[in-house]
Amino acid sequence: MSTAILTGPPVAGSPLEADLRTLGFDVRTANDPAAAAELINAVPAGERVAVVDPRFVGHLHALRLALTDPRFPAAAVPGALTAQPAARAALTRAVGRIPVGAGTAHLTDVLTDTLTESLDRDEIGLHRVELGSLVATVALTPAQREDAREAVAAVDDEAVRLRTAVKSRDGFFTTYGISPYSRYLARWCARRGLTPNQVTTASLLTALIAAGCAATGTRGGFIAAGFLLLFSFVLDCTDGQLARYSLQYSTMGAWLDATFDRAKEYAYYAGLALGAARGGDDVWALALGAMVLMTCRHVVDFSFNEANHDATANTSPTAALSGKLDSVGWTVWARRMIVLPIGERWAMIAVLTALTTPRIVFYALLIGCALAACYTTAGRVLRSLTRRARRTDRAAQALADLADSGPLAELIARSARGRGRTGSFLAPVMAFLSAAVLLVWVIFQDDPTSWLTVGVAVCSALLAGAAVARPLKGALDWLVPPFFRAGEYVTILVLAARADVPGALPAAYGLVAAVAYHHYDTVYRIRGGTGAPPRWLVRATGGHEGRILVITVLAAVLSPSGFTIALTALAVALALLVLIESIRFWVSSQAPAVHDEGEPA
């Protein structure tokens, strides 16, 4: 139960108490700051408490945004504020600091505003709600109250609530092909008590059924898979819109939302590969290539964003040109579509699945994603080279965590520390060479399953250690994690393909999927501000260079069929290790509620 304390002159006939009860608050009244302080202290420490001025006039949704959003320790609009348990002590201090006696009326007349300013000065993470077209004000006179009521009547807060449930920046297909009706589906779910987590789970199950249909290898199965994949995407949009519509954010929802999209897409790739195999066409290498390309694309996005998380505004010529293009309507949509976001990508996959073959689906996916990767990466390299910005320690640590260096690279880095200059191009060059030396060898060598390959893997690890020997604060140091990901994933792909035995590529697919999950999990922990997974987990998984070394040794000492069994066992072991620790973290109270925002109200 949450408690709302009304403190200030009472207003007859106001619907405020009914609105607060609608939002789930137990309403109490206090005549002065001292009485309010007593009531605040009487509320159990583990409960939310709100302070509201009885003269508040505004939309119900403005109150909902200020008083019920679980993501912020404290939030406020004019005339109303709330404090969750984490901010309760600060609220108690703020009430205690209000002076009493002559000359203090200006502080207690609108007590909520005084408390809001005090909480803001305490820097506890107070969130001031962006109201947009919504109304929230304290009406001090009958005339002001009448004007405020007219302003409230002029804006339909339910329409605003529906509009703001949709993300403000999305792809063309999602914006015009899904969101116009999925928002109403989100409202339908909210009115029937469904939670975002339930919708997210339904989306996953639908995608898995779609993958099962694709695995049948029949034309009917492919058509059904295409339709089900699109419906899964509708549900995928609906869960986020439902969370924003009803403010049902949760740590579990953050974990599900962060991981299920990739699980759905990569499970569907596997279904297509199984379906193609039933028809006599082996496309496992293409499926694994598509997963590798998609994951590396995402790592580029994540690394670039983390590297520039704390940087000042970009005033480079490239950024200026981008801003100009964003001012022209059609270029905005063209640029969003060319990067092949999830909506466009899933629509393309669904249509091609229904009309063509899995091989064509993967060819189109690889070509489209490769072009998108070239476009986005080239733009970010140009921005980085022309931008003058100091990278912070936080950004350098985030890039080091994304690099996923294991014990071997750590040892090499310690021995090489101090021999390079922070901010130079040494780190990305070393990372590129680490991946390139290994990939050129395994791709072009007649027999990469030899001890010579193990020696090349050791050289790759030496270069990887040199890459992370200094803080990653250079202009292009955000390229280090993507280079490491490409080197590891493609090595696994090539060695499995060169084994040339049934089951090797599916085993490699499972191994890359398990490792990719670990890397996505790292990203979303960093985004939530809780840091990377614990070092013991990174060391237990070997780091990227340790896994490469183990895999090259297995390829050298085992027969092709034994290598396949070893890949399978390694995939299962890694999947269990990272999943158990990830689930433990995301269902704990330490996990952040990370969700995309909708439009401002």
Coordinates of N, CA, C and O in Angstrom, one line a residue, residues 288-348:
L288 N 24.6 -19.2 -38.9 CA 25.6 -18.7 -38.0 C 26.3 -17.4 -38.4 O 26.5 -16.5 -37.5
G289 N 26.5 -17.2 -39.7 CA 27.0 -16.0 -40.2 C 26.1 -14.8 -39.9 O 26.5 -13.7 -39.5
A290 N 24.8 -15.0 -40.1 CA 23.8 -14.0 -39.8 C 23.8 -13.6 -38.3 O 23.8 -12.4 -38.0
M291 N 23.9 -14.6 -37.4 CA 23.9 -14.3 -36.0 C 25.2 -13.6 -35.6 O 25.2 -12.6 -34.8
V292 N 26.4 -14.0 -36.2 CA 27.6 -13.3 -35.9 C 27.6 -11.9 -36.4 O 28.0 -10.9 -35.7
L293 N 27.1 -11.6 -37.6 CA 27.0 -10.3 -38.1 C 26.1 -9.4 -37.3 O 26.4 -8.2 -37.0
M294 N 24.9 -9.9 -36.9 CA 24.0 -9.1 -36.1 C 24.6 -8.8 -34.8 O 24.5 -7.6 -34.3
T295 N 25.2 -9.7 -34.1 CA 25.8 -9.5 -32.8 C 26.9 -8.5 -32.9 O 27.0 -7.6 -32.0
C296 N 27.8 -8.6 -33.9 CA 28.9 -7.6 -34.1 C 28.3 -6.2 -34.3 O 28.9 -5.2 -33.9
R297 N 27.3 -6.2 -35.1 CA 26.6 -4.9 -35.3 C 26.1 -4.2 -34.0 O 26.3 -3.0 -33.8
H298 N 25.5 -5.0 -33.2 CA 25.0 -4.5 -31.9 C 26.2 -4.1 -31.0 O 26.1 -3.1 -30.3
V299 N 27.3 -4.9 -31.1 CA 28.4 -4.5 -30.2 C 29.0 -3.2 -30.7 O 29.5 -2.4 -29.9
V300 N 29.0 -2.9 -32.0 CA 29.5 -1.6 -32.5 C 28.6 -0.5 -31.9 O 29.1 0.5 -31.4
D301 N 27.3 -0.7 -32.0 CA 26.3 0.3 -31.4 C 26.6 0.5 -29.9 O 26.7 1.7 -29.5
F302 N 26.7 -0.6 -29.2 CA 26.8 -0.5 -27.7 C 28.2 0.2 -27.4 O 28.2 1.1 -26.5
S303 N 29.3 -0.2 -28.0 CA 30.6 0.3 -27.7 C 30.7 1.8 -28.0 O 31.2 2.6 -27.2
F304 N 30.2 2.2 -29.2 CA 30.2 3.6 -29.6 C 29.4 4.5 -28.6 O 29.8 5.5 -28.1
N305 N 28.2 4.0 -28.2 CA 27.4 4.8 -27.3 C 28.0 4.9 -25.9 O 28.0 5.9 -25.3
E306 N 28.6 3.8 -25.4 CA 29.3 3.8 -24.1 C 30.5 4.7 -24.2 O 30.8 5.5 -23.2
A307 N 31.2 4.7 -25.2 CA 32.4 5.5 -25.3 C 32.1 7.0 -25.3 O 32.9 7.8 -24.8
N308 N 30.9 7.4 -25.8 CA 30.5 8.8 -25.9 C 29.4 9.1 -24.9 O 28.7 10.1 -25.0
H309 N 29.2 8.2 -23.9 CA 28.1 8.4 -22.9 C 28.2 9.7 -22.1 O 27.2 10.4 -21.9
D310 N 29.4 10.1 -21.7 CA 29.6 11.3 -20.9 C 30.2 12.4 -21.7 O 30.6 13.4 -21.1
A311 N 30.4 12.2 -23.0 CA 31.0 13.3 -23.8 C 30.1 14.5 -24.0 O 28.9 14.3 -24.0
T312 N 30.7 15.6 -24.3 CA 29.9 16.8 -24.6 C 29.3 16.7 -26.0 O 29.6 15.8 -26.7
A313 N 28.5 17.7 -26.3 CA 27.8 17.7 -27.6 C 28.8 17.6 -28.7 O 29.9 18.2 -28.7
N314 N 28.4 16.9 -29.8 CA 29.3 16.7 -30.9 C 29.1 17.8 -31.9 O 28.1 18.0 -32.4
T315 N 30.2 18.5 -32.1 CA 30.2 19.7 -33.0 C 31.0 19.4 -34.2 O 31.4 20.3 -34.9
S316 N 31.3 18.2 -34.5 CA 32.0 17.8 -35.7 C 31.3 18.1 -37.0 O 30.0 18.1 -37.0
P317 N 31.9 18.2 -38.1 CA 31.2 18.4 -39.4 C 30.3 17.3 -39.7 O 29.2 17.5 -40.3
T318 N 30.7 16.0 -39.4 CA 29.8 14.9 -39.6 C 28.5 15.0 -38.8 O 27.4 14.7 -39.4
A319 N 28.6 15.4 -37.6 CA 27.4 15.6 -36.8 C 26.6 16.7 -37.3 O 25.3 16.6 -37.3
A320 N 27.2 17.8 -37.8 CA 26.4 18.9 -38.3 C 25.6 18.4 -39.6 O 24.5 18.8 -39.8
L321 N 26.3 17.6 -40.4 CA 25.6 17.1 -41.6 C 24.5 16.2 -41.2 O 23.4 16.3 -41.8
S322 N 24.7 15.4 -40.2 CA 23.6 14.5 -39.7 C 22.4 15.3 -39.2 O 21.3 14.9 -39.5
G323 N 22.7 16.4 -38.5 CA 21.7 17.2 -38.0 C 20.8 17.9 -39.1 O 19.6 18.0 -39.0
K324 N 21.5 18.3 -40.2 CA 20.8 18.8 -41.3 C 19.9 17.8 -42.0 O 18.8 18.1 -42.4
L325 N 20.4 16.6 -42.1 CA 19.6 15.5 -42.7 C 18.4 15.2 -41.9 O 17.3 14.9 -42.4
D326 N 18.6 15.3 -40.6 CA 17.4 15.0 -39.7 C 16.4 16.1 -39.8 O 15.3 15.9 -39.2
S327 N 16.7 17.2 -40.3 CA 15.7 18.3 -40.4 C 14.8 18.2 -41.7 O 13.9 18.9 -41.8
V328 N 15.2 17.2 -42.5 CA 14.4 17.0 -43.7 C 13.6 15.7 -43.5 O 14.2 14.6 -43.2
G329 N 12.3 15.7 -43.6 CA 11.4 14.6 -43.2 C 11.8 13.3 -43.9 O 12.0 12.3 -43.2
W330 N 11.9 13.3 -45.2 CA 12.1 12.0 -45.9 C 13.5 11.4 -45.6 O 13.7 10.1 -45.5
T331 N 14.5 12.2 -45.3 CA 15.8 11.7 -45.0 C 15.9 11.0 -43.6 O 16.6 10.1 -43.4
V332 N 15.0 11.5 -42.7 CA 15.0 10.8 -41.4 C 14.5 9.4 -41.5 O 15.2 8.5 -41.0
W333 N 13.5 9.2 -42.3 CA 13.0 7.8 -42.5 C 13.9 7.0 -43.3 O 14.1 5.8 -43.0
A334 N 14.5 7.6 -44.3 CA 15.5 6.8 -45.2 C 16.7 6.4 -44.3 O 17.1 5.2 -44.5
R335 N 17.2 7.2 -43.4 CA 18.3 6.9 -42.6 C 17.9 5.8 -41.6 O 18.8 5.0 -41.2
R336 N 16.7 5.9 -41.1 CA 16.3 4.9 -40.1 C 16.1 3.5 -40.8 O 16.3 2.5 -40.2
M337 N 15.6 3.5 -42.0 CA 15.4 2.3 -42.7 C 16.6 1.6 -43.2 O 16.8 0.4 -43.2
I338 N 17.6 2.4 -43.6 CA 18.9 1.9 -44.2 C 19.7 1.1 -43.2 O 20.4 0.2 -43.6
V339 N 19.5 1.4 -41.9 CA 20.2 0.6 -40.9 C 19.5 -0.7 -40.6 O 20.0 -1.5 -39.7
L340 N 18.4 -1.0 -41.2 CA 17.6 -2.2 -41.1 C 17.3 -2.5 -39.6 O 17.8 -3.6 -39.1
P341 N 16.5 -1.7 -39.0 CA 16.2 -1.9 -37.6 C 15.3 -3.2 -37.4 O 14.9 -3.7 -38.4
I342 N 15.0 -3.5 -36.2 CA 14.3 -4.8 -36.0 C 13.0 -4.9 -36.7 O 12.6 -6.0 -37.2
G343 N 12.2 -3.8 -36.8 CA 10.9 -3.9 -37.5 C 11.1 -4.2 -39.0 O 10.4 -5.1 -39.5
E344 N 11.9 -3.4 -39.6 CA 12.1 -3.7 -41.1 C 12.8 -5.1 -41.3 O 12.5 -5.8 -42.2
R345 N 13.7 -5.4 -40.4 CA 14.4 -6.7 -40.5 C 13.5 -7.9 -40.4 O 13.5 -8.8 -41.2
W346 N 12.6 -7.8 -39.3 CA 11.7 -8.9 -39.1 C 10.6 -9.0 -40.2 O 10.2 -10.1 -40.6
A347 N 10.2 -7.8 -40.7 CA 9.2 -7.8 -41.8 C 9.8 -8.5 -43.1 O 9.2 -9.3 -43.8
M348 N 11.1 -8.1 -43.4 CA 11.8 -8.7 -44.5 C 11.9 -10.2 -44.3 O 11.6 -11.0 -45.3

